[in-house]
CSV table of C-alpha atoms and ligand atoms in Angstrom, one decimal:
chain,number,residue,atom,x,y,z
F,1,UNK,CA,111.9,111.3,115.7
F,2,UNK,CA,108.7,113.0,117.5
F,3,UNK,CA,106.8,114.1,115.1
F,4,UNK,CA,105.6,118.2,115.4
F,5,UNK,CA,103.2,118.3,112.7
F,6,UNK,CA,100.8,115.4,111.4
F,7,UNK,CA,99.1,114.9,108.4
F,8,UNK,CA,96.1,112.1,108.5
F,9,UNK,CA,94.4,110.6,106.8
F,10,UNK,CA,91.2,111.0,108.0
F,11,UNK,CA,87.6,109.3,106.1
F,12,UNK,CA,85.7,110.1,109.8
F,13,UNK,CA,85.3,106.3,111.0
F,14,UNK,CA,85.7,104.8,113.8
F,15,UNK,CA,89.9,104.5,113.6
F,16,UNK,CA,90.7,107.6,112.0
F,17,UNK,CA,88.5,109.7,113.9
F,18,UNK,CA,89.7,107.8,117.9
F,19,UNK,CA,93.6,108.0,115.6
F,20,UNK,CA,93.3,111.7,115.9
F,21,UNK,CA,93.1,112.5,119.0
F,22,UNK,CA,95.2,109.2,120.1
F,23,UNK,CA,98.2,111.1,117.9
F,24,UNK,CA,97.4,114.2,119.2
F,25,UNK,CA,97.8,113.0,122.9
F,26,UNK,CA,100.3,110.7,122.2
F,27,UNK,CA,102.5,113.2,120.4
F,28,UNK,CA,101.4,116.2,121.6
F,29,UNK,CA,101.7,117.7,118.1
F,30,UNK,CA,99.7,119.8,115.7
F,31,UNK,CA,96.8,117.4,113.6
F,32,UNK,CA,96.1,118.2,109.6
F,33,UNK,CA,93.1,116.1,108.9
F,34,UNK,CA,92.7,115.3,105.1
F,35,UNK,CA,90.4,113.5,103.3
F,36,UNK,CA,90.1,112.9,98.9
F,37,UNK,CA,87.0,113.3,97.9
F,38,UNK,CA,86.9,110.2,95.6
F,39,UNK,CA,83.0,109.7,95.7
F,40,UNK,CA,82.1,108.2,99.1
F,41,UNK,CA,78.8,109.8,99.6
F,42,UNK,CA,77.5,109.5,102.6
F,43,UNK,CA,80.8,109.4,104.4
F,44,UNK,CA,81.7,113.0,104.1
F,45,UNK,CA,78.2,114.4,105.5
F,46,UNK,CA,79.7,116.2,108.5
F,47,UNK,CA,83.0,115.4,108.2
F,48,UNK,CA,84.6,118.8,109.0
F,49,UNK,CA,82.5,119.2,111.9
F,50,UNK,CA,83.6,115.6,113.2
F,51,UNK,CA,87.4,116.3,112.4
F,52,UNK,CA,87.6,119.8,114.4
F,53,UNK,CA,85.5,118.1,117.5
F,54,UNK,CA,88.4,115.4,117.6
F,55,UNK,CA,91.2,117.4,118.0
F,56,UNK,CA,92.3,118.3,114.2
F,57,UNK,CA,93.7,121.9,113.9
F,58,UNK,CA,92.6,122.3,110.5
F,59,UNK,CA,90.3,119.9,107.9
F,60,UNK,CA,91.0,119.8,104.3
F,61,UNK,CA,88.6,118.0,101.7
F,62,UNK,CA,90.1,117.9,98.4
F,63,UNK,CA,87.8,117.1,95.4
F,64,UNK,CA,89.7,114.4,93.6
F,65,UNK,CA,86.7,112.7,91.2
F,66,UNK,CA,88.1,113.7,88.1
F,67,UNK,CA,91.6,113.1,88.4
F,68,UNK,CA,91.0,110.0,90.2
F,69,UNK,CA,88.9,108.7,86.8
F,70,UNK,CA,90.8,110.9,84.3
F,71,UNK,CA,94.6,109.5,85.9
F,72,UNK,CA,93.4,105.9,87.8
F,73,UNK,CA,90.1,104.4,86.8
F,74,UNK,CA,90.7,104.8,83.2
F,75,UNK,CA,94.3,103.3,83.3
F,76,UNK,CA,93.2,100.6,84.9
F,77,UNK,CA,90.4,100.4,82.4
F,78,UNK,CA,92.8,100.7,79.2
F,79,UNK,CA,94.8,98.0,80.8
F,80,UNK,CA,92.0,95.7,81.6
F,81,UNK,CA,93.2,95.4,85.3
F,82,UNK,CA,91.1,93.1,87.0
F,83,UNK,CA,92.6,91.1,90.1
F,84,UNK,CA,92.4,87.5,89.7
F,85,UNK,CA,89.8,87.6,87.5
F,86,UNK,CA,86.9,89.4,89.3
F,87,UNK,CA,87.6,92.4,91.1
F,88,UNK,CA,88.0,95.5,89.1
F,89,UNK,CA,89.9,97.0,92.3
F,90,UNK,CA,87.8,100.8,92.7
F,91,UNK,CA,89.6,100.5,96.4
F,92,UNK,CA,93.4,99.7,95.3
F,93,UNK,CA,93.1,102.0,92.6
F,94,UNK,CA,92.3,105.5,95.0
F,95,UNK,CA,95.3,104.4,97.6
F,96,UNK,CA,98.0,105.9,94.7
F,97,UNK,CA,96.2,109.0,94.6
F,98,UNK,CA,95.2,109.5,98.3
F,99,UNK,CA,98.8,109.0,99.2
F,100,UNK,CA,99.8,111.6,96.5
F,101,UNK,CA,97.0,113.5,98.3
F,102,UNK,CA,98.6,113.1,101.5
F,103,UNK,CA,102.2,114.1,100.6
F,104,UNK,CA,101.2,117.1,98.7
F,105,UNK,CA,99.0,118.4,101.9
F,106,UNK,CA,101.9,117.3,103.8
F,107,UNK,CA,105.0,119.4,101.5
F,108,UNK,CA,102.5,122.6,101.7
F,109,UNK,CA,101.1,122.4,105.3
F,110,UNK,CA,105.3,121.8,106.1
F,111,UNK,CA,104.2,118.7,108.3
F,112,UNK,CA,107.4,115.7,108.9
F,113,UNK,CA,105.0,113.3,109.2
F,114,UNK,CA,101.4,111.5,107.8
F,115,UNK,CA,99.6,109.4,109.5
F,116,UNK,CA,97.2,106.6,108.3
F,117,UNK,CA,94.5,104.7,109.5
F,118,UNK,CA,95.2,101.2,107.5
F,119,UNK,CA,95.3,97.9,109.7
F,120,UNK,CA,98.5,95.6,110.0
F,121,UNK,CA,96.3,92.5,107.9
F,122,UNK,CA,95.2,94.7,105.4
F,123,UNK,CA,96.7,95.6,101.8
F,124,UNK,CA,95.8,99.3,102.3
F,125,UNK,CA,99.0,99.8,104.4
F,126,UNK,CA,101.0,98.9,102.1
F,127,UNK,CA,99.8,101.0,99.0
F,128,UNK,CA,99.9,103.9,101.2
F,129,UNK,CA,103.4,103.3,102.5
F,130,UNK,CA,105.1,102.4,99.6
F,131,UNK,CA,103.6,105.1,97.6
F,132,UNK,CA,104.6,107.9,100.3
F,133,UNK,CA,108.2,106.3,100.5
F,134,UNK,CA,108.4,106.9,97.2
F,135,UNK,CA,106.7,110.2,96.3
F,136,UNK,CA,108.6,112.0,99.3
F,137,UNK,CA,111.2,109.5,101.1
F,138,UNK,CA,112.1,112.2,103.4
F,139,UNK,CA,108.4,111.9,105.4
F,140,UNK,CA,108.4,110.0,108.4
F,141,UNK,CA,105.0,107.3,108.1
F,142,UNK,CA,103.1,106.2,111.3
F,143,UNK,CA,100.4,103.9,111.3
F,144,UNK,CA,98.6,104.1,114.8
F,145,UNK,CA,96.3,100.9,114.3
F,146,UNK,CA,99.3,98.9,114.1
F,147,UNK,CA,100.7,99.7,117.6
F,148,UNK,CA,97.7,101.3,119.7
F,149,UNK,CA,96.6,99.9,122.6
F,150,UNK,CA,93.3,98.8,121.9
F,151,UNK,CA,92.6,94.7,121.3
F,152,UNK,CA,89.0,95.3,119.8
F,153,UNK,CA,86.9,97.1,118.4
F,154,UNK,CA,84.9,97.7,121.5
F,155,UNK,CA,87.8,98.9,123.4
F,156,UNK,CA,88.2,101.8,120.6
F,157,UNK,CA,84.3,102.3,121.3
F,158,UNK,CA,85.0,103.0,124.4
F,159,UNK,CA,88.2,105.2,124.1
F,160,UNK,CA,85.7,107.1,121.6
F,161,UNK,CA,83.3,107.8,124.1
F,162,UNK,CA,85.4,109.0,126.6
F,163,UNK,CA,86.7,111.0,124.7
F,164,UNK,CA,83.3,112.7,122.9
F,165,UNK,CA,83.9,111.2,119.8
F,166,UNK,CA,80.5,110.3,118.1
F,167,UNK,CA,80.4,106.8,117.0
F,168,UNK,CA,76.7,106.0,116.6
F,169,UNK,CA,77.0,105.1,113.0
F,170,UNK,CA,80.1,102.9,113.2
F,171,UNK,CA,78.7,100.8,116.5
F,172,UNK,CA,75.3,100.0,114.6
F,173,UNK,CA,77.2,99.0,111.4
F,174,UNK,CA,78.6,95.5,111.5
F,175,UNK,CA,80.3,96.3,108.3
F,176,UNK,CA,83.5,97.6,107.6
F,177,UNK,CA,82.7,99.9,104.3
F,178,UNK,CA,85.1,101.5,101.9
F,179,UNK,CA,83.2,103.4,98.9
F,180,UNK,CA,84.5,105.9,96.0
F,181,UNK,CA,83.5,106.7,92.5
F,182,UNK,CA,84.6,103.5,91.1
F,183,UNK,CA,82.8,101.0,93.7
F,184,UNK,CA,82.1,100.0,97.3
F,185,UNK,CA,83.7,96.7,99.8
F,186,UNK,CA,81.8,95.2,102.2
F,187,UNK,CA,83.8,92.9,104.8
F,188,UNK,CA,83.6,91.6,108.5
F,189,UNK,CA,80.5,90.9,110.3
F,190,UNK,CA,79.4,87.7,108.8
F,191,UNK,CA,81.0,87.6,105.5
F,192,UNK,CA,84.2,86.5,107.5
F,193,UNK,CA,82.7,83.1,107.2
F,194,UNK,CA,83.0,81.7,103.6
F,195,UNK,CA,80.1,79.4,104.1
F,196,UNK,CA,77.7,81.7,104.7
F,197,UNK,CA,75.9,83.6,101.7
F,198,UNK,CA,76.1,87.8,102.0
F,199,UNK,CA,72.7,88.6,104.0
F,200,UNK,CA,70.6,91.5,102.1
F,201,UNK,CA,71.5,93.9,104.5
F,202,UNK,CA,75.6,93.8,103.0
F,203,UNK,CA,74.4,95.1,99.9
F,204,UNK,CA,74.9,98.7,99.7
F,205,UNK,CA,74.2,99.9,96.6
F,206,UNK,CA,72.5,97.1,93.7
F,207,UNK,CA,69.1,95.6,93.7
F,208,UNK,CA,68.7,92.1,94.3
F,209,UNK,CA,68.6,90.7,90.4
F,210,UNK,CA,65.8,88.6,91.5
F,211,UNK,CA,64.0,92.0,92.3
F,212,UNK,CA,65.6,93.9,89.1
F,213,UNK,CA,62.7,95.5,86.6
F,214,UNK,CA,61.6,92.8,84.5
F,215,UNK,CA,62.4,94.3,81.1
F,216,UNK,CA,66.1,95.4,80.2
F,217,UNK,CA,67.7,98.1,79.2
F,218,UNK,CA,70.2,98.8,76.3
F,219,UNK,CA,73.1,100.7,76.5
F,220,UNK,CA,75.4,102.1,73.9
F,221,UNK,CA,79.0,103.3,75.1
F,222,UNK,CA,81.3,104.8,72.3
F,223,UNK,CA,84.6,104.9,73.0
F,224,UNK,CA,87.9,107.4,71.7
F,225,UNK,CA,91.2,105.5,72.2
F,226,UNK,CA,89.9,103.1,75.2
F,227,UNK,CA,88.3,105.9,77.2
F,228,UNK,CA,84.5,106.0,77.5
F,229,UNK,CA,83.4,109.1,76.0
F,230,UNK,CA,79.4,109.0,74.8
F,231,UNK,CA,76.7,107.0,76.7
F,232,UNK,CA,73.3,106.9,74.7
F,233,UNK,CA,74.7,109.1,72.1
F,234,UNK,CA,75.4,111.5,75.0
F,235,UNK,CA,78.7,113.1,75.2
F,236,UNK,CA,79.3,112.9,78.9
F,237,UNK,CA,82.5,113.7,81.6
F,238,UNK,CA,83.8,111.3,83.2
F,239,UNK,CA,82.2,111.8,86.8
F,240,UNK,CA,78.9,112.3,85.5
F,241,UNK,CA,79.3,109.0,83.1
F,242,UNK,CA,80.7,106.6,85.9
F,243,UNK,CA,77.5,107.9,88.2
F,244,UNK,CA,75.3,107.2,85.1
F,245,UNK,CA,76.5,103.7,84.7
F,246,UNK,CA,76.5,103.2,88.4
F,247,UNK,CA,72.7,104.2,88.7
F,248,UNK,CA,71.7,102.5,85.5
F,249,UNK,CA,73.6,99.2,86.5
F,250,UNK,CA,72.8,99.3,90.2
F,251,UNK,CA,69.3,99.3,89.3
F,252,UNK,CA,69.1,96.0,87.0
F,253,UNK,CA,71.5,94.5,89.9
F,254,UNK,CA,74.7,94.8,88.0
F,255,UNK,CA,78.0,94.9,89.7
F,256,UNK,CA,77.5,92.5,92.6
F,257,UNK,CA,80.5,90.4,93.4
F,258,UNK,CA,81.4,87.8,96.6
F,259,UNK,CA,85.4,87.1,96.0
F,260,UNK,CA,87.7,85.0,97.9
F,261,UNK,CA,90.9,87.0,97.6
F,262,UNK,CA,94.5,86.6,98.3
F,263,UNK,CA,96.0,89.4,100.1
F,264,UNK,CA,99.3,91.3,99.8
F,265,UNK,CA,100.2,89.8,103.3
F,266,UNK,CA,99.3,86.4,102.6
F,267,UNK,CA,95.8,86.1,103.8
F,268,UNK,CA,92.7,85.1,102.2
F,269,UNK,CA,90.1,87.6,102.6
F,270,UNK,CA,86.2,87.2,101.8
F,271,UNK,CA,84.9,90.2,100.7
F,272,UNK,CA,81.9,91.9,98.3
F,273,UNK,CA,82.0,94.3,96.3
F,274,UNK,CA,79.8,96.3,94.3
F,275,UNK,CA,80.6,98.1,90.8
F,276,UNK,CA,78.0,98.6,88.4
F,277,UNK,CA,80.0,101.1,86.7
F,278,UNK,CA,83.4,99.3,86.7
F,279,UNK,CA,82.0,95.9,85.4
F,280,UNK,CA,79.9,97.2,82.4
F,281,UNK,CA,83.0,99.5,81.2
F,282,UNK,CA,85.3,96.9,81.5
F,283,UNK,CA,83.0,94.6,79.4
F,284,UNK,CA,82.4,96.7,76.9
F,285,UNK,CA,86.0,97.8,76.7
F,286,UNK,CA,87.0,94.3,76.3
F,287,UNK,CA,84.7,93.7,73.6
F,288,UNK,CA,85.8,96.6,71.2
F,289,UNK,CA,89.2,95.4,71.9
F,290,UNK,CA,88.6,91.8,70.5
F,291,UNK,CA,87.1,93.5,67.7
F,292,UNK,CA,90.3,95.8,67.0
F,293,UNK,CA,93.3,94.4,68.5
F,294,UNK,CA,95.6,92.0,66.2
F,295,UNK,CA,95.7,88.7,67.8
F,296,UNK,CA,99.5,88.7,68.9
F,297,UNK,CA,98.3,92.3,70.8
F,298,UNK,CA,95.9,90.8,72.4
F,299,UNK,CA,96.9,87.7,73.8
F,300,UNK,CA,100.1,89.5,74.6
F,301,UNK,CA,98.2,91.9,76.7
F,302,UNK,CA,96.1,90.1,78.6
F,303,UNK,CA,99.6,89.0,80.3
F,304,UNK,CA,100.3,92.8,80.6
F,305,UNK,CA,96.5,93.3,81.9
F,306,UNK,CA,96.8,90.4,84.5
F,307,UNK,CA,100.7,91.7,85.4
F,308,UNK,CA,99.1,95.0,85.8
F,309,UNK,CA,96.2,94.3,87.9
F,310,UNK,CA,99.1,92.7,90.4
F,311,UNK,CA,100.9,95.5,90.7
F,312,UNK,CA,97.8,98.1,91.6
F,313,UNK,CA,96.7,95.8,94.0
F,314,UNK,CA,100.1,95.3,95.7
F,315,UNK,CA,100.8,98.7,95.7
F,316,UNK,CA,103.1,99.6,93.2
F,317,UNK,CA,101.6,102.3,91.1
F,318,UNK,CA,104.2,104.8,91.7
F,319,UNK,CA,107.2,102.4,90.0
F,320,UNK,CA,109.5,102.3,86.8
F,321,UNK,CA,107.5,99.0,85.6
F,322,UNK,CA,104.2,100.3,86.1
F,323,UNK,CA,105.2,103.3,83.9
F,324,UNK,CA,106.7,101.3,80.9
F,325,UNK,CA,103.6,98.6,81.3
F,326,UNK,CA,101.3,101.3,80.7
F,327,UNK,CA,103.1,102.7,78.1
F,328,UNK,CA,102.5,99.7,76.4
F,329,UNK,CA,98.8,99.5,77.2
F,330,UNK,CA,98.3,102.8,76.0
F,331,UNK,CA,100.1,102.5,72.5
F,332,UNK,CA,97.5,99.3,72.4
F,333,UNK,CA,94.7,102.0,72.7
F,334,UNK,CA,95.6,104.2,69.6
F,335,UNK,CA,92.7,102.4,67.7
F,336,UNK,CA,90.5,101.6,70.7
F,337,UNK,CA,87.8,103.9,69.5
F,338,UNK,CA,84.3,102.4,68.5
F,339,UNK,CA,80.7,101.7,70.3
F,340,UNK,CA,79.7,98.9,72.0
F,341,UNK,CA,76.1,98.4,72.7
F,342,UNK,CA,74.8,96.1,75.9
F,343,UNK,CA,72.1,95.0,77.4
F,344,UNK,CA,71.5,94.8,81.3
F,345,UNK,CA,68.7,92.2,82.3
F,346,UNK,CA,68.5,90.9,86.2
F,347,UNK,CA,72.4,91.2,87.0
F,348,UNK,CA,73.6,90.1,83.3
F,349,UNK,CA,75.1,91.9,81.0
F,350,UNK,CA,74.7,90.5,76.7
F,351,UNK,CA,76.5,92.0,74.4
F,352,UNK,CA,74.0,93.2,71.3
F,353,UNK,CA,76.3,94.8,68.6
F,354,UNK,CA,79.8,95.7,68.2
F,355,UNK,CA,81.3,98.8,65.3
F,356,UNK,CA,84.1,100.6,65.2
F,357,UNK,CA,85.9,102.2,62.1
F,358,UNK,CA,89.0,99.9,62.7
F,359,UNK,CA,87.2,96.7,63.5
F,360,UNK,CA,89.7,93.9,62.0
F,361,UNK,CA,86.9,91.4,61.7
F,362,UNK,CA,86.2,91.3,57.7
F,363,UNK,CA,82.8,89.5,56.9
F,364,UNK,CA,84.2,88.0,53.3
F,365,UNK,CA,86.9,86.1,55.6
F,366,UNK,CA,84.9,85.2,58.4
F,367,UNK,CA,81.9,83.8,56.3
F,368,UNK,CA,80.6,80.4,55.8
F,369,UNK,CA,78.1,81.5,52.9
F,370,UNK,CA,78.4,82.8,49.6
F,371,UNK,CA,80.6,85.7,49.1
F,372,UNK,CA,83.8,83.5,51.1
F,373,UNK,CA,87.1,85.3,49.9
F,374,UNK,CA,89.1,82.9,52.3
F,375,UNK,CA,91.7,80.9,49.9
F,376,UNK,CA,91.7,77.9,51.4
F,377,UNK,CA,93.8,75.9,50.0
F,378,UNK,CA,96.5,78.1,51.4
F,379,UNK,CA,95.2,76.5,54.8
F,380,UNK,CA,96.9,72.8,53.4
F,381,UNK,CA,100.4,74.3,53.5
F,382,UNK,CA,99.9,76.6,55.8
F,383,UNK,CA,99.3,73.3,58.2
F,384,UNK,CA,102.0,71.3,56.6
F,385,UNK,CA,105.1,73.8,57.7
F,386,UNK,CA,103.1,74.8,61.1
F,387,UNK,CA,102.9,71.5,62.3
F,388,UNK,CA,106.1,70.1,60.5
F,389,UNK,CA,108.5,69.9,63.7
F,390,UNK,CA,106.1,68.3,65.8
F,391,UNK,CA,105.5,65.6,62.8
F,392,UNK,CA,108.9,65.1,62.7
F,393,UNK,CA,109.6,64.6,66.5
F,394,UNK,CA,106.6,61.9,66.9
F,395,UNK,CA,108.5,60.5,64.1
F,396,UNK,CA,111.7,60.3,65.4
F,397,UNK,CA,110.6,59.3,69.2
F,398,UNK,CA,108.5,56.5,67.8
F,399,UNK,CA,110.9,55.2,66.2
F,400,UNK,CA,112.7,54.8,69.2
F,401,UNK,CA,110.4,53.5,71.2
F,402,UNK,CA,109.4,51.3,68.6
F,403,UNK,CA,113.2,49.9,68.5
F,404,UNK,CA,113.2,50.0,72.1
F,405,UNK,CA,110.1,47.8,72.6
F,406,UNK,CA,111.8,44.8,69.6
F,407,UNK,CA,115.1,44.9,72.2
F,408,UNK,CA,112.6,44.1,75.4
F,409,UNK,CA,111.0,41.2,73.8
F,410,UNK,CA,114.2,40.0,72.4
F,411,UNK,CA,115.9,39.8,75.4
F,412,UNK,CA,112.6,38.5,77.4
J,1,LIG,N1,90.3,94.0,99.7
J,1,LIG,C1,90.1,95.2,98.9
J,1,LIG,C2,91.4,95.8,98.5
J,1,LIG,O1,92.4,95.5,99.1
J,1,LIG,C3,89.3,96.3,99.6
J,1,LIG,C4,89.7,96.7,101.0
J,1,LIG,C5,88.8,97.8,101.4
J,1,LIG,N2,88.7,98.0,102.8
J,1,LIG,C6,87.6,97.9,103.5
J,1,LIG,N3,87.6,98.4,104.7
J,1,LIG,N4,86.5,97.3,103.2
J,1,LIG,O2,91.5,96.5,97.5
């Protein structure tokens, strides 16, 4: 099918901005350039500008902060969705939305096609594609830096400056840079090679911990059924909280993280990331939890949090399992309500106090001082009939063994 009218996704780097007017050559066909507003500053300073130079017929930035916190980060936050361990995933968790993005520009603007600017390696492509398939499986996908022409980065420098694209920013970067709200990615350049440490220069956004302030700061988060609601005995909205936390934590060097990760594709990928915000939410989330949850709930959800954090970063937000996992996390949040209080010192976070109104942790049972309401003796039983099949198995199986040994020396 030749497409007539394209929607792309356009962020104004180097391979959306040459995609533009390689699809609008290529195709000869009418160029929507869209870009969500998820909170990459300095990316969207004269974007518009940029996007009508290139060829676009039209340029729409849509403001999606708040939904993108209100519907994303704080799912992923309620589920405790962090990717093999360490990366709380600010970049796989904007794909679901930007694709919704992308086929509601594309239904309205009437366009048959959207175009993306992800790479054939990368996981981006597929949490684009698989969303839009789903969303709107009539829209036909193309994804230009899979198939174009050009073998390197230079070669697309070049096509760029033949064409009067500006690309000063993008040749003196050696980074390649994806930033919202929720946190920022560093990779290439010399972070492809694992043995070498991130150079100071990688660092967007934190302070060095070694250069932090050398006194700490306390913070005190309250939160209303796992969302994140008063900071400081603020009430705050969600934007304005996340680029609280994010200024706060960046400061004291909070956030920083150098992950080997393993891609949707099959790759291992070295890459850094930054999230002040992300990391002290999810600690403090994770602490009123222990605090609250039964212990069944939780050690049955951090299955769910870890099957979770799978599925957002392999792209499959938009499914029947996602849905029914969440509606499991969030009947785990109904008493998720309390305020955590930490301290951030030189890139560490310490816990200082813990309360909420539905805290299970009772001070008579816990005690090892006066005041102990425990009844242990119950523990002697309670042992006895826990413990009783596995007594009676060694029992049986040594027996056995024992026989078995008497036959072996008989017949020696
Ligand atoms: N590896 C991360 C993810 O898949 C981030 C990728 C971001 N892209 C970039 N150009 N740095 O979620």
């Amino acid at each position: 099918m030749k497409p007539r009218k394209i929607v792309v996704a356009y962020s104004g780097g180097l391979d959306t901005s040459v995609m533009v007017k390689w699809l609008s050559e290529k195709y000869d066909a009418e160029i929507i350039a869209v870009t969500g507003d998820l909170g990459q500053k300095t990316e969207l300073i004269g974007l518009r500008e940029k996007a009508l130079e290139t060829g676009a017929s039209k340029v729409r930035i849509i403001d999606l902060k708040e939904e993108f916190i209100k519907q994303y980060v704080w799912s992923a936050l309620k589920a405790g969705a962090i990717y093999e361990g360490e990366y709380p995933m600010a970049c796989s968790i904007g794909r679901p939305l930007l694709a919704k993005m992308l086929v509601d520009v594309a239904l309205e603007e009437g366009a048959d096609t959207i175009a993306h600017g992800a790479t054939g390696k990368g996981n981006d492509q597929v949490r684009f594609e698989v969303a839009i398939q789903t969303l709107a499986p009539h829209l036909n996908i193309l994804a230009p830096v899979r198939e174009w022409e050009f073998k390197s980065r230079e070669e697309e420098i070049d096509y760029a400056i033949k064409h009067n694209i500006p690309v000063q920013a993008t040749k003196n970067n050696p980074y390649s840079i994806d930033e919202n709200i929720f946190g920022i990615s560093v990779e290439c350049g010399i972070l492809e090679d694992p043995t070498e440490t991130p150079p100071d220069d990688a660092w967007q956004i934190t302070v060095d911990p070694r250069n932090a302030p050398d006194y700490p700061v306390n913070l005190s988060i309250s939160f209303d059924k796992g969302i994140p609601v008063i900071l400081n005995s603020h009430e705050m909205p969600p934007v304005e909280l996340i680029k609280k936390l994010n200024e706060i934590g960046a400061m004291h060097g909070i956030g920083r993280l150098d992950i080997i990760e393993n891609r949707v594709v099959g790759i291992k990928s070295r890459e850094i990331y930054e999230a002040p915000a992300a990391v002290i939410l999810h600690k403090a989330h994770h602490e009123l939890e222990k605090l609250i949850l039964d212990k069944d709930t939780f050690r049955y959800k951090q299955n769910v949090s870890n099957k979770i954090a799978n599925m957002i970063y392999d792209g499959l937000w938009f499914t029947p399992l996602f849905e029914s996992l969440m509606a499991f996390v969030d009947s785990t949040q109904k008493y998720i309500s309390g305020e955590i209080t930490l301290q951030l010192y030189k890139g560490n976070i310490t816990v200082l106090s813990r309360q909420s109104v539905f805290s299970l942790y009772n001070e008579e049972l816990a005690t090892y001082a006066e005041g102990d309401k425990f009844d242990h003796s119950a523990a002697k039983g309670f042992i006895h009939l826990y413990g009783l099949q596995f007594k009676t198995l060694s029992t049986v199986r040594n027996t056995k063994k024992a026989v078995k040994n008497i036959n072996e020396t008989v017949s020696l």
